[in-house]
Short mmCIF file of C-alpha atoms in Angstrom, two decimals:
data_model
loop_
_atom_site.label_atom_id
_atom_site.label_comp_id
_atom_site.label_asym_id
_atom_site.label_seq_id
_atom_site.Cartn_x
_atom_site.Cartn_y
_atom_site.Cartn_z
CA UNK F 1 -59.34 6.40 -41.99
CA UNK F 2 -62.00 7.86 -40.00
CA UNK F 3 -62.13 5.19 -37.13
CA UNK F 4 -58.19 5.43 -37.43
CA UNK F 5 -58.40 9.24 -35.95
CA UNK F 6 -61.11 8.48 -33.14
CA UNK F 7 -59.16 5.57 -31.65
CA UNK F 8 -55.93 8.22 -32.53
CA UNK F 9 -58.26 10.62 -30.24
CA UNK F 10 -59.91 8.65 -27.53
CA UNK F 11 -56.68 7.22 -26.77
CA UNK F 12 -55.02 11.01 -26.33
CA UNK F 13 -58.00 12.25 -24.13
CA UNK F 14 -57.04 9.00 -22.38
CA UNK F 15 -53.79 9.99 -22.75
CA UNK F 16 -54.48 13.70 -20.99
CA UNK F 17 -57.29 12.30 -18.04
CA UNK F 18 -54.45 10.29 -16.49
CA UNK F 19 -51.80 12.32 -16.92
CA UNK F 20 -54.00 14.96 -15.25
CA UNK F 21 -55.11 13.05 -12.45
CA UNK F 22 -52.17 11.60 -12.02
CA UNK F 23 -50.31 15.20 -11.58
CA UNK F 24 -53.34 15.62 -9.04
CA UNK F 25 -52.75 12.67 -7.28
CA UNK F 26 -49.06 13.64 -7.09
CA UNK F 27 -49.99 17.12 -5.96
CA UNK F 28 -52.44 16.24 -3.01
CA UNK F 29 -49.75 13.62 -1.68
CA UNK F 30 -47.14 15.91 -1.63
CA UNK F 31 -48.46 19.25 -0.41
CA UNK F 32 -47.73 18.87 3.13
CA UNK F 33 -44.03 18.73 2.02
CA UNK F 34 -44.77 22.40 0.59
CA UNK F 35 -42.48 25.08 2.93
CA UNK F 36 -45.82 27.11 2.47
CA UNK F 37 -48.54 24.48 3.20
CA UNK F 38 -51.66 25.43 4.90
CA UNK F 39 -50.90 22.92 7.76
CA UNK F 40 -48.48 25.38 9.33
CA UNK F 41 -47.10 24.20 13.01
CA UNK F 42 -47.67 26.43 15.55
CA UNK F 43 -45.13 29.12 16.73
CA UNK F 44 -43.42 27.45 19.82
CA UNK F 45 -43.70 29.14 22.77
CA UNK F 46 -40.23 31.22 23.67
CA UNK F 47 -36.89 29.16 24.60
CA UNK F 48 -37.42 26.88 26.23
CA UNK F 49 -40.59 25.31 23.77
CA UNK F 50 -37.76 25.24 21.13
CA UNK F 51 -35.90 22.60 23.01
CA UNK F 52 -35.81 19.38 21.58
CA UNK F 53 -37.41 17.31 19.25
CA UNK F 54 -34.50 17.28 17.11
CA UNK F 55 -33.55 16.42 13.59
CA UNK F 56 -32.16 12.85 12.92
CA UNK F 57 -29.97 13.05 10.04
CA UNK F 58 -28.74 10.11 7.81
CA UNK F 59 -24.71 10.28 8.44
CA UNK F 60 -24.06 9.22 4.69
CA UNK F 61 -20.45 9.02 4.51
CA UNK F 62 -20.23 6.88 7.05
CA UNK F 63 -23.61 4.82 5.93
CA UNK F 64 -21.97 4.48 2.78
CA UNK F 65 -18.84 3.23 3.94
CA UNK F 66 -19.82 0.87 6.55
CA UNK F 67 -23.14 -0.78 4.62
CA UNK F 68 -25.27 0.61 7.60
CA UNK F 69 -27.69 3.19 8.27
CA UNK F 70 -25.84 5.54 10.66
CA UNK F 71 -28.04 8.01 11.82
CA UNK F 72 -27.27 11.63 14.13
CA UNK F 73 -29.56 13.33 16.55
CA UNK F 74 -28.70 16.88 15.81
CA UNK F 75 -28.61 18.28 19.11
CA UNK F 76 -26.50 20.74 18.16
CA UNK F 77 -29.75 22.34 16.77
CA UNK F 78 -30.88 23.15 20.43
CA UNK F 79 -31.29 27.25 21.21
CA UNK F 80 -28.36 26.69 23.56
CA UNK F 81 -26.56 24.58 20.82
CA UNK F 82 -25.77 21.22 22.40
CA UNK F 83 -27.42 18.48 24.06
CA UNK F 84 -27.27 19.96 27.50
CA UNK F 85 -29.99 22.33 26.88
CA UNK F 86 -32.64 19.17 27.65
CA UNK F 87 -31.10 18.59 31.09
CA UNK F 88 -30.68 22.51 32.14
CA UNK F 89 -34.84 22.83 31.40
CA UNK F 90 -35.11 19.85 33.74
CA UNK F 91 -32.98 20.19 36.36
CA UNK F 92 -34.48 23.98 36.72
CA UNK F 93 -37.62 22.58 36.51
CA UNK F 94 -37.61 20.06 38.78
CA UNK F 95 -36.04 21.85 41.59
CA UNK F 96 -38.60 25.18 40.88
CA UNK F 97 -41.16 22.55 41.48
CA UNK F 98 -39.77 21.10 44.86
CA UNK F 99 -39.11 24.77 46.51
CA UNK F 100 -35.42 24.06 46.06
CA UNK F 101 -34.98 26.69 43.69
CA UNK F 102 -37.21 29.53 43.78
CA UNK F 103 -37.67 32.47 41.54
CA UNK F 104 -34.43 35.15 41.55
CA UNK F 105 -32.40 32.50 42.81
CA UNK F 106 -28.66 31.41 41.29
CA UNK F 107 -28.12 28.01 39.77
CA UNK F 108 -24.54 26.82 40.57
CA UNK F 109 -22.94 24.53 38.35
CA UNK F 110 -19.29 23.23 37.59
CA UNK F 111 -19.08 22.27 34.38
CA UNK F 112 -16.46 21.76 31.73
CA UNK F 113 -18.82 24.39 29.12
CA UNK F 114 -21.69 22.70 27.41
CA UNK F 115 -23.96 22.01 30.33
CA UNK F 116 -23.01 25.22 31.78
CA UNK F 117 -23.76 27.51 28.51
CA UNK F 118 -27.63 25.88 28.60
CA UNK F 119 -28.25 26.71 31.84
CA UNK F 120 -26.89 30.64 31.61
CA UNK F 121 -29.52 30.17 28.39
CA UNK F 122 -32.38 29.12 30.25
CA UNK F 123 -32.17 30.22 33.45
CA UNK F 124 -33.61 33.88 32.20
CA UNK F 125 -36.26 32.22 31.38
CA UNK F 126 -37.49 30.92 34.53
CA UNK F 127 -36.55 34.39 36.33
CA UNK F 128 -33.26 32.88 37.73
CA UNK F 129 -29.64 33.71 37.36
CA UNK F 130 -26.46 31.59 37.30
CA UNK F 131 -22.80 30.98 38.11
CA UNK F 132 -20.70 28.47 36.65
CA UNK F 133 -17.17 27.18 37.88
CA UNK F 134 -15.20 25.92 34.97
CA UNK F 135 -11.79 24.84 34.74
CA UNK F 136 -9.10 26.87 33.45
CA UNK F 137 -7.91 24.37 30.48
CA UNK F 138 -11.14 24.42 29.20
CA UNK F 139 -11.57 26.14 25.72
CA UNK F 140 -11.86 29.88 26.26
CA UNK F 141 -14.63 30.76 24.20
CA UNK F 142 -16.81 28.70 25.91
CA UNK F 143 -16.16 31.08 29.05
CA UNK F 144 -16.87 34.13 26.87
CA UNK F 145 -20.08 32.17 26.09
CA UNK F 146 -21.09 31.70 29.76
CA UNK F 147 -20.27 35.75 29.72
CA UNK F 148 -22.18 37.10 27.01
CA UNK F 149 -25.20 34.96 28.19
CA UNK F 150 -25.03 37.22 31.41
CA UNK F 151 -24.17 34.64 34.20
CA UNK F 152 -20.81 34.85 36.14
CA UNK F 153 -17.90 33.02 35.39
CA UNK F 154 -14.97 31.67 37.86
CA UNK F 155 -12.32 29.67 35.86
CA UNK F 156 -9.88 27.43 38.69
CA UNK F 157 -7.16 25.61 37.85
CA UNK F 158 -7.75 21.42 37.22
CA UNK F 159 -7.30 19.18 40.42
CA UNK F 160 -8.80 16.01 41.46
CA UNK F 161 -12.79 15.26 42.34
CA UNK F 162 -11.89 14.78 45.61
CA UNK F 163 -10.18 18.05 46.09
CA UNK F 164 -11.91 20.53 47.89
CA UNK F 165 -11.29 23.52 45.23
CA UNK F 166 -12.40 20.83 41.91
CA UNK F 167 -14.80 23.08 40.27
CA UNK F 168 -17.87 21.12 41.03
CA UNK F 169 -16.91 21.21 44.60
CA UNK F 170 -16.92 25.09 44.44
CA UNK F 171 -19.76 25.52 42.56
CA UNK F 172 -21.34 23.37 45.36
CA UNK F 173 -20.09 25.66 48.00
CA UNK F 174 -21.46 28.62 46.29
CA UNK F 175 -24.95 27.38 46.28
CA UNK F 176 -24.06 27.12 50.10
CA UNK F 177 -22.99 30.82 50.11
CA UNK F 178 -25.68 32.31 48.28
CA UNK F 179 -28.47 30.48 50.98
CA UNK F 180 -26.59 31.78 53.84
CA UNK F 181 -26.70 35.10 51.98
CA UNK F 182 -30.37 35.28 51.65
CA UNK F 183 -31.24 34.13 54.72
CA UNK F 184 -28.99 37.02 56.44
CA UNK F 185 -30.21 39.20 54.51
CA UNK F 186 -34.04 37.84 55.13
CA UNK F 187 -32.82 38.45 58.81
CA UNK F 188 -31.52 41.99 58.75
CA UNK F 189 -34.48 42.96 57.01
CA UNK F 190 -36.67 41.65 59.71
CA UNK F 191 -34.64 43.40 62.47
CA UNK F 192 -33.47 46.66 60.59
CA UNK F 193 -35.19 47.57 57.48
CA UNK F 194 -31.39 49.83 56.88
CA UNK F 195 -30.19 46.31 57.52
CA UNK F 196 -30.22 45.05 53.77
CA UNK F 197 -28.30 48.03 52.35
CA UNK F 198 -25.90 47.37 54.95
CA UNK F 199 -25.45 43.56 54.09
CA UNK F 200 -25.35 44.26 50.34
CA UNK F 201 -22.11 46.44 51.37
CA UNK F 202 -18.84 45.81 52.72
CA UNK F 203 -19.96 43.78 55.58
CA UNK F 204 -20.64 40.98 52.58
CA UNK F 205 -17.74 41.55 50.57
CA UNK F 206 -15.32 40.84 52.79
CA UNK F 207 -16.33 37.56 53.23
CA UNK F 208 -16.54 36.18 49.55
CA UNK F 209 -14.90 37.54 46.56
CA UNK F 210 -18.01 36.12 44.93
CA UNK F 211 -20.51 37.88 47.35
CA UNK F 212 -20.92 40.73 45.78
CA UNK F 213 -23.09 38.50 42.81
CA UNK F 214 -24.22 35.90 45.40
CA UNK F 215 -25.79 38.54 48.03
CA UNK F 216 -28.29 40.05 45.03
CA UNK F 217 -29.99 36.93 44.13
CA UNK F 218 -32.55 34.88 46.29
CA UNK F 219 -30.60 31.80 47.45
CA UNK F 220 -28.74 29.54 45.27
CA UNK F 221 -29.31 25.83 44.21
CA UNK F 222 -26.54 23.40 42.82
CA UNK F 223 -27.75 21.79 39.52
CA UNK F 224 -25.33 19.16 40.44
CA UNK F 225 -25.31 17.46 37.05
CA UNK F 226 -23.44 14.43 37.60
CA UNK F 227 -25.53 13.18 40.54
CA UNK F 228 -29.01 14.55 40.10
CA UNK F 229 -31.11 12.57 38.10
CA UNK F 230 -32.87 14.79 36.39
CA UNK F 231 -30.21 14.52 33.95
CA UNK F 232 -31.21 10.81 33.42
CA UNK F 233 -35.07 11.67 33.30
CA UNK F 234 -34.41 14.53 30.44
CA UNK F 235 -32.93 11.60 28.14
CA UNK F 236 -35.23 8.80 29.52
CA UNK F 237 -38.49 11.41 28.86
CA UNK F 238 -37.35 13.29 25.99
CA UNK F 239 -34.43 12.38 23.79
CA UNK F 240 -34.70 8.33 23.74
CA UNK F 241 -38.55 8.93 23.11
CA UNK F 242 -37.62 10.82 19.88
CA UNK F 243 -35.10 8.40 18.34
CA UNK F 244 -37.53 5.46 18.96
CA UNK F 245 -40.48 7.51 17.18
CA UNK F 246 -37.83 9.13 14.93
CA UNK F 247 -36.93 5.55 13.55
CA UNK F 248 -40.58 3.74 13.79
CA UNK F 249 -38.46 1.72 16.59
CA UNK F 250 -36.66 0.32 13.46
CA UNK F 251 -32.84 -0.20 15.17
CA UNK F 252 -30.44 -1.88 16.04
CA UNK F 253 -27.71 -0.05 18.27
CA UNK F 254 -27.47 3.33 19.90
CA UNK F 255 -23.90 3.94 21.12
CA UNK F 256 -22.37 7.41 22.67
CA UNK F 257 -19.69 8.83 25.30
CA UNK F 258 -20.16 9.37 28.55
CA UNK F 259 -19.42 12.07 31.23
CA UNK F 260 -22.27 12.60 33.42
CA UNK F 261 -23.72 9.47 32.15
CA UNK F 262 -26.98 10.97 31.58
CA UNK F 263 -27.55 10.78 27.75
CA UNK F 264 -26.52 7.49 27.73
CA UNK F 265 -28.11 6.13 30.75
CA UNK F 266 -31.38 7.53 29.47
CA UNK F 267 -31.71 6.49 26.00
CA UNK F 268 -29.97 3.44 26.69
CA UNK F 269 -32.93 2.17 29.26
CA UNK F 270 -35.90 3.78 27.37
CA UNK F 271 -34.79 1.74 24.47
CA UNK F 272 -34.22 -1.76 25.73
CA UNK F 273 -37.73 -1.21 27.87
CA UNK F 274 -39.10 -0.73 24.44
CA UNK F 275 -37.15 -3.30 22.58
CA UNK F 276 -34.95 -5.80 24.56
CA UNK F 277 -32.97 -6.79 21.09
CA UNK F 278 -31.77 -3.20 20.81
CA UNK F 279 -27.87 -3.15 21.39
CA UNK F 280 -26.47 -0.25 23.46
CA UNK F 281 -22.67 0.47 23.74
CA UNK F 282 -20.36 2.90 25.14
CA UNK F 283 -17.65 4.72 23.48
CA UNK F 284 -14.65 6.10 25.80
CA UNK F 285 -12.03 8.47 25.44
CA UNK F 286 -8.43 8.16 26.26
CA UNK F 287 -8.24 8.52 30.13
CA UNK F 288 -11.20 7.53 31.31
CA UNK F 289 -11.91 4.44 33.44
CA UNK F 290 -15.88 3.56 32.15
CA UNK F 291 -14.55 1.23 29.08
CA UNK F 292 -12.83 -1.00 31.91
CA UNK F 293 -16.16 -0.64 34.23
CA UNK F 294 -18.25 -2.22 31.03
CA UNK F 295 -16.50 -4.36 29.63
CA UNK F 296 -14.34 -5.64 32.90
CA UNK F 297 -16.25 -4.78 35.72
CA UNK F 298 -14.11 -2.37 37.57
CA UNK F 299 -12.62 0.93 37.28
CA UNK F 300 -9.02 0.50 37.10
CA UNK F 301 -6.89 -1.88 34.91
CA UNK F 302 -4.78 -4.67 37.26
CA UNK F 303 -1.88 -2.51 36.92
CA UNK F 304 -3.85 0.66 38.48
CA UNK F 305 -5.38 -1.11 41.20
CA UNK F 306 -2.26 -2.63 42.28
CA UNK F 307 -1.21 1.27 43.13
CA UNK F 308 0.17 2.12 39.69
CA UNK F 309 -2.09 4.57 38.89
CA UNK F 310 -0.40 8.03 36.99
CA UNK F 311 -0.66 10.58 39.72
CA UNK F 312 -1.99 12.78 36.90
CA UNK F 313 -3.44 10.57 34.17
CA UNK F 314 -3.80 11.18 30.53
CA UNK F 315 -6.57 13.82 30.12
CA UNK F 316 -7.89 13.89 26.12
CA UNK F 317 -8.71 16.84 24.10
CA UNK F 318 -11.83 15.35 24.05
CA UNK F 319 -14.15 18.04 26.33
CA UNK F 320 -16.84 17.18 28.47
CA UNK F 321 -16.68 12.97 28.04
CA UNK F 322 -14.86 10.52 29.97
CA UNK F 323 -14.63 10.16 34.00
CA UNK F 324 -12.82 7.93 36.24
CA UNK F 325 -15.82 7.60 38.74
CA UNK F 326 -19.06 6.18 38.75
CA UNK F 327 -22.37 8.73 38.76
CA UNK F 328 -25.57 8.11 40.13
CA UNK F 329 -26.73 9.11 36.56
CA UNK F 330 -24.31 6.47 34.31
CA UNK F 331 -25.28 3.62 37.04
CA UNK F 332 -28.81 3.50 35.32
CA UNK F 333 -27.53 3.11 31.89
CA UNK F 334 -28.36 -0.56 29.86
CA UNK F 335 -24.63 -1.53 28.05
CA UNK F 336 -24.03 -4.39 25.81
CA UNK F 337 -20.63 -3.56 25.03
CA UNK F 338 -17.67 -0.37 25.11
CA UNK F 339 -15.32 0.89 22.79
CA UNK F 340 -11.89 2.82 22.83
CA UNK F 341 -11.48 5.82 21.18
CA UNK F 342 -8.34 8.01 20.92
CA UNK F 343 -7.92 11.96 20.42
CA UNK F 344 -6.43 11.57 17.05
CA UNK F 345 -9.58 9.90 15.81
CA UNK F 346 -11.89 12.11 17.17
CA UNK F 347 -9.53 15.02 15.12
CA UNK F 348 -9.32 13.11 12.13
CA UNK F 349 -13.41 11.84 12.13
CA UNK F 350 -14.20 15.56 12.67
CA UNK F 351 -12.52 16.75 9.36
CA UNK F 352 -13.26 13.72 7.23
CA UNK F 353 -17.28 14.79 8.49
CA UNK F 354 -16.30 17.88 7.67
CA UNK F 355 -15.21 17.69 4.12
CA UNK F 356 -17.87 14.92 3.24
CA UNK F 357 -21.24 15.71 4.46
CA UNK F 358 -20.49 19.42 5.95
CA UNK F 359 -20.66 18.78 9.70
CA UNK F 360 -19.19 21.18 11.94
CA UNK F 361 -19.30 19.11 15.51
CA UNK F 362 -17.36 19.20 18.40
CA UNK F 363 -15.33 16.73 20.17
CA UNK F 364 -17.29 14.44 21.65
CA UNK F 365 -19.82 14.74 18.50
CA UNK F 366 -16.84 13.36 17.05
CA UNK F 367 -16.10 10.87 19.66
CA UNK F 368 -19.31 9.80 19.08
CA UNK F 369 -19.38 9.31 15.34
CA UNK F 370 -16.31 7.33 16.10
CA UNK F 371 -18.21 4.76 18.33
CA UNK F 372 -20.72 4.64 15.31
CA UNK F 373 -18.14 3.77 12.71
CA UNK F 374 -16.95 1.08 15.71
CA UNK F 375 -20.37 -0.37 16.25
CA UNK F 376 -21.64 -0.76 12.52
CA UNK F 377 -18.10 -2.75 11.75
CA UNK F 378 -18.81 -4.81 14.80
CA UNK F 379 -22.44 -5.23 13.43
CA UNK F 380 -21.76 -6.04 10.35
CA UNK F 381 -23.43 -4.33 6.70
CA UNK F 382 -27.75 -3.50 7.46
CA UNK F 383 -27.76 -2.73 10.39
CA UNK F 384 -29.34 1.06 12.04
CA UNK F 385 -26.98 2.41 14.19
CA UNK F 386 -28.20 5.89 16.06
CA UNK F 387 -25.81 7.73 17.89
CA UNK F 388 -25.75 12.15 19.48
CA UNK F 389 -24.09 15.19 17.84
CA UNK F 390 -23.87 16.68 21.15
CA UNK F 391 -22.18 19.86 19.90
CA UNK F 392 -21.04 21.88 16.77
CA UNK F 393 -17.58 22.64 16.37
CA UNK F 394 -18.03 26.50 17.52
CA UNK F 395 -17.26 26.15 21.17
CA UNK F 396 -14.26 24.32 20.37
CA UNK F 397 -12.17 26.83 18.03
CA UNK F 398 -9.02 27.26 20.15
CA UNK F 399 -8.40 23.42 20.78
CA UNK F 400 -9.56 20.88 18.84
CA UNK F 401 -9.70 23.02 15.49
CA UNK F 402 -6.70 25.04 16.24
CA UNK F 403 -3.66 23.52 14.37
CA UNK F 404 -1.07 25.23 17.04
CA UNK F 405 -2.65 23.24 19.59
CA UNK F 406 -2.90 19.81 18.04
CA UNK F 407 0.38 20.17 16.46
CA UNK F 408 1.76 20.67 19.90
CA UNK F 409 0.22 17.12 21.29
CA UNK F 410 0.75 15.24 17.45
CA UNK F 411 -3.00 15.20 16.59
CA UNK F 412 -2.54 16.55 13.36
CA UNK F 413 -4.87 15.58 10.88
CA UNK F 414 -3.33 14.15 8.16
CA UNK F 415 -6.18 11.22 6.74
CA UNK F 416 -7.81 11.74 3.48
CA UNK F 417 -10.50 9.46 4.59
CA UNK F 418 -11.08 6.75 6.78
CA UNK F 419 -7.72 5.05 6.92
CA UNK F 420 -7.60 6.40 10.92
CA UNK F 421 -10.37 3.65 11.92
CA UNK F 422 -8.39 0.65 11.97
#
């Protein structure tokens, strides 16, 4: 019996070593998951140093359903809250470094919220104000936004690009303004110094009901989103950069909306420079004349371009994508392919997101997630499909999740799951 209890104990000591060692092997692998590790990162340095770098989040309804890996750059996460924030830092930069924009100046911009809201966040930052032009049918609160964040806010009424008063066109003409401003005031003060008080009077106002914000800043500079390419070079430096080390390059498609054309014009090329095979597509809300430019080679269907254009055509609920002109920014993009996408399922992918993994997102997050679900059926079951949650559903409380207002244009949602995406 005796040898019986020292094999019986040998083989517990045995027993106890590995289980030990193994719990310390388990231990030292896993400690740098610990919230409270001794590898802490470093605090990032103010606002703008908390831009990007993103989270990429497994979409898992939607990977679930479709047999794919559909993955979503949160850059709803940004301090400003939506993917803009990466392009305000760079076009500020950028045009602080060329002289364009110097310190105490106003940034212009006409935008339809998003990009506008990041660059009333930022600008502070680099000692600058800003004024935004935004059209009137955008969502309210996104105006409030621009508000609180201490820039100026005019809100016109919708009219064509090539209209004098289209937003963008005023917020050009205030960049205009605010030079001419400074450089009569730079003036007066030379020949009077009682000169400035008197041009930061009446003699100002009556010339622009917007002089009174314009003539205290130090010239103005239009961000001009749609045509300046550091829009491209945020996404082409920054955000494709991430997904590719995000992912260990291991994809297959990247697909997203467009309205500047920056996002996906900069992904899209830093991608296919890094992998040729990668497949990049375009998803494109009701209106919009892109789909036809990818996948036809022109704007306008035959129907348009024989002079049957809608005076006013179809404008979606879907805010800030889709454009019926080509942008110096969108002309760089790499596309395999487009999709069509329609307002009611951008409504109904929001709440079916909504109820099954908890995302909040906004419009064209939705839009987006929409092109996924479109690209991974096209695909086929294995295949890593990356697209942009531009936005949470905050900004867009008194549209697209205000029953009232969908009711009024039939988007109600009424799916209880993915029966929309036919």
């Amino acid at each position: 019996m005796a040898p019986v209890r020292t094999t019986g104990a040998i083989v517990a000591a045995i027993s106890i070593s590995m289980a030990a060692f193994s719990y310390f092997l388990f231990f030292k692998r896993n400690t740098s998951t610990l919230p409270f590790n001794n590898k802490k990162k470093k605090p990032r340095k103010g606002v703008v140093d908390a831009i990007g770098n993103t989270p990429l989040i497994r979409i898992n309804s939607l990977s679930e359903a479709t047999g794919c890996e559909i993955l979503g750059k949160c850059e709803f996460l940004n301090p400003g809250g939506s993917v803009k924030d990466r392009v305000a830092v760079k076009i500020i930069e950028e045009a602080l470094a060329s002289g364009d924009l110097v310190p105490g100046g106003v940034v212009t911009e006409g935008s339809a919220g998003s990009t506008a809201i990041s660059i009333a966040t930022v600008a502070p930052a680099y000692g600058c104000k800003c004024h935004v032009v935004i059209p009137d049918d955008a969502a309210i609160e996104k105006a409030q936004i621009i508000e609180a964040l201490g820039a100026t806010v005019e809100r016109v009424r919708p009219v064509s690009i090539t209209h004098k008063d289209h937003f963008v066109n005023i917020a050009r003409r205030r960049a205009v303004e605010a030079n001419e401003l400074a450089a009569k005031k730079a003036k007066a003060s030379q020949v009077d110094g009682n000169g400035l008080d008197r041009m930061n009077g009446c003699t100002i106002d009556q010339e622009n009901e917007n002089s009174d914000f314009l003539s205290y800043c130090n010239g103005g500079f239009f961000a001009d989103q749609f045509e300046n390419l550091a829009n491209f070079r945020a996404h082409y430096e920054g955000t494709g950069p991430e997904i590719w080390e995000q992912t260990s390059g291991c994809l297959d498609a990247f697909v997203a909306a467009a309205g500047t054309g920056g996002t996906v014009a900069g992904v899209s090329k830093f991608l296919q420079e890094k992998n040729p095979n990668i497949k990049c597509f375009l998803i494109d809300p009701p209106g919009s004349g892109l789909f036809n430019k990818v996948t036809r080679g022109v704007m306008y269907t035959k129907e348009e371009a024989e002079g049957r254009r809608l005076k006013n055509p179809f404008d979606t609920i879907t805010e800030g994508i889709g454009i019926n002109r080509l942008t110096k920014n969108f002309m760089l993009a790499n596309l395999d392919g487009a999709f069509r996408g329609t307002d009611k399922e951008a409504v109904e992918m929001s709440r079916f997101l909504l109820r099954n993994d908890g995302l909040f997102l906004g419009s064209s997050s939705a839009m987006n997630c929409v092109g996924a679900f479109r690209v991974a059926k096209a695909l086929g079951p294995g295949h890593t499909i990356v697209t942009i949650l531009c936005d949470s559903g905050m900004r867009h409380l008194s549209k697209f999740y205000d029953a009232t207002y969908l009711a009024k244009y039939g988007l109600t949602p009424t799916a209880n799951g993915l029966e929309f995406m036919k």
